[in-house]
Amino acid sequence: KLACKVVKETEEEKSRDTTLNLLEDRFLESPDFAASQCRTVVVKMANLTRDAINAAMNLIDKFDRNKCDYVYLLEDKIDRYEDALGAYIVKLSRLEIGQAENKMLSMILHNIGDLERISDHAKNIAETAEELHTKGLEFSPSAKAEVAVFMNAVRDIVNLAVDSFEQENVEMASEVEPLED
């Protein structure tokens, strides 16, 4: 039901994303506050990315048109987040900000590209699932089992990465690389 409501979002509603309202130019008058707003938006972006990749991988086992459209919608939204954050951080970088905020903004700039790339992969997975469904194709049982192992590993990695980012937990983040291997 949620996917159906989200997919029916009009262009006007897309442009009124309340999360992006946190990146108001008037907040630039308080650069440290504006920097914290960037953090709030990138955490939302990370969670949308997690939703996109999980929804896309679920399509491999069971294709659903509404859920596929939801992945496409999320990918588009994540692209808008990347553009808005990048532009806002450029404006913010011209102002006097604290060293901690500057470090955080640098990290955000690095991560928004990664998050957007993950959403691109989610879209690619959804497109593959759609093609498999349209052509009536499916993986062999052994391939299904192998794909399931990889998808579970990706879920674990993405969940751990997003949670550690959101909680600013470096110790938790250090667990991502061994899982990746």
XYZ file of C-alpha atoms in Angstrom:
181
model
C 0.000 0.000 0.000
C 2.823 2.362 0.884
C 4.588 1.696 -2.418
C 1.405 2.463 -4.349
C 0.934 5.754 -2.540
C 4.547 6.756 -3.077
C 4.594 5.745 -6.738
C 1.573 7.965 -7.449
C 3.540 10.971 -6.237
C 3.105 13.887 -8.673
C 5.932 16.042 -9.975
C 4.729 18.853 -7.672
C 4.837 16.527 -4.654
C 8.318 15.339 -5.635
C 9.562 18.912 -5.616
C 8.086 19.434 -2.120
C 10.274 16.863 -0.408
C 10.214 18.114 3.165
C 13.629 16.655 3.957
C 15.261 18.859 1.349
C 13.625 21.860 3.033
C 16.266 21.383 5.731
C 18.784 22.788 3.253
C 17.325 26.294 3.236
C 19.639 29.143 2.263
C 18.513 31.127 5.308
C 20.206 28.507 7.519
C 23.532 29.506 5.978
C 23.468 32.485 8.345
C 24.311 29.927 11.059
C 26.908 27.760 9.294
C 27.291 25.212 12.103
C 23.524 24.689 12.173
C 23.455 24.438 8.361
C 26.163 21.775 8.573
C 24.082 19.778 11.057
C 21.134 20.042 8.646
C 23.324 18.440 5.970
C 23.979 15.552 8.322
C 20.241 15.059 8.889
C 19.595 15.007 5.157
C 22.426 12.586 4.371
C 21.179 10.182 7.070
C 17.758 10.249 5.386
C 19.488 9.677 2.039
C 21.354 6.688 3.477
C 18.123 5.144 4.740
C 16.430 5.690 1.366
C 19.413 3.978 -0.251
C 19.054 1.027 2.103
C 15.342 0.814 1.231
C 16.112 0.954 -2.493
C 18.709 -1.816 -2.503
C 16.616 -4.097 -0.276
C 13.467 -3.549 -2.355
C 15.416 -4.195 -5.560
C 16.917 -7.434 -4.291
C 13.481 -8.625 -3.171
C 12.327 -8.262 -6.790
C 14.706 -11.024 -7.876
C 12.700 -13.606 -5.909
C 9.263 -12.120 -6.498
C 8.696 -9.424 -9.091
C 6.087 -6.782 -8.300
C 5.468 -3.854 -10.671
C 4.642 -1.408 -7.857
C 7.759 -2.315 -5.901
C 9.874 -2.022 -9.034
C 8.448 1.459 -9.665
C 9.162 2.264 -6.011
C 12.859 1.428 -6.560
C 12.926 3.718 -9.617
C 11.263 6.468 -7.601
C 13.780 6.094 -4.769
C 16.698 6.222 -7.193
C 15.351 9.471 -8.628
C 14.841 10.903 -5.135
C 18.356 9.908 -4.077
C 19.739 11.658 -7.179
C 17.911 14.830 -6.093
C 19.352 14.486 -2.581
C 22.873 14.166 -3.981
C 22.449 17.257 -6.163
C 20.885 19.325 -3.375
C 23.475 18.296 -0.780
C 26.383 18.898 -3.130
C 25.162 22.386 -4.059
C 24.395 23.282 -0.445
C 27.774 22.087 0.811
C 29.527 24.169 -1.860
C 27.654 27.252 -0.566
C 28.463 26.279 3.001
C 32.155 25.732 2.253
C 32.502 29.442 1.416
C 31.559 30.335 4.995
C 33.436 30.177 8.276
C 32.697 26.820 9.889
C 34.290 24.888 12.689
C 36.933 22.242 12.072
C 34.605 19.423 13.180
C 31.847 20.637 10.849
C 34.314 20.992 7.990
C 35.486 17.408 8.532
C 31.869 16.209 8.650
C 30.999 18.030 5.409
C 34.018 16.511 3.682
C 32.884 13.059 4.790
C 29.335 13.773 3.600
C 30.590 14.875 0.171
C 32.521 11.625 -0.110
C 29.579 9.491 1.011
C 26.790 11.028 -1.065
C 28.487 9.773 -4.224
C 28.687 6.269 -2.769
C 25.041 6.361 -1.692
C 23.946 7.536 -5.126
C 26.001 4.767 -6.742
C 24.295 2.164 -4.523
C 20.907 3.509 -5.620
C 22.060 3.198 -9.247
C 22.900 -0.446 -8.537
C 19.453 -0.879 -6.980
C 17.880 0.461 -10.159
C 20.038 -1.903 -12.250
C 18.939 -4.859 -10.116
C 15.294 -3.808 -10.490
C 15.736 -3.538 -14.261
C 17.247 -7.027 -14.341
C 14.396 -8.411 -12.244
C 11.927 -6.716 -14.581
C 13.630 -8.215 -17.632
C 13.659 -11.697 -16.070
C 9.954 -11.336 -15.286
C 9.046 -9.980 -18.726
C 10.929 -12.747 -20.529
C 9.685 -15.463 -18.160
C 13.213 -16.401 -17.151
C 14.483 -17.575 -13.801
C 17.712 -18.743 -12.243
C 18.498 -22.413 -11.764
C 18.100 -23.685 -8.190
C 21.864 -23.600 -7.590
C 22.129 -20.078 -9.041
C 19.184 -18.955 -6.865
C 21.011 -20.260 -3.793
C 24.231 -18.509 -4.794
C 22.432 -15.231 -5.515
C 20.648 -15.487 -2.153
C 24.013 -15.771 -0.373
C 25.286 -12.646 -2.115
C 22.076 -10.715 -1.501
C 22.133 -11.591 2.206
C 25.746 -10.436 2.399
C 24.861 -7.169 0.654
C 21.921 -6.653 3.031
C 24.183 -7.188 6.039
C 26.843 -4.827 4.661
C 24.388 -2.070 3.756
C 22.543 -2.335 7.071
C 25.787 -2.238 9.030
C 27.175 0.644 6.977
C 24.020 2.769 7.246
C 23.560 2.034 10.952
C 27.192 2.831 11.751
C 26.981 6.048 9.718
C 23.749 7.111 11.394
C 25.080 6.332 14.878
C 28.560 7.685 14.070
C 29.957 4.399 15.357
C 33.478 3.851 13.990
C 33.811 0.465 15.666
C 30.660 -0.784 13.945
C 31.881 0.658 10.619
C 35.121 -1.315 10.913
C 33.049 -4.512 10.673
C 31.926 -3.668 7.112
C 35.181 -4.441 5.302
C 35.558 -8.017 6.599
C 31.970 -8.711 5.516
C 32.728 -7.210 2.133
C 35.628 -9.648 1.703
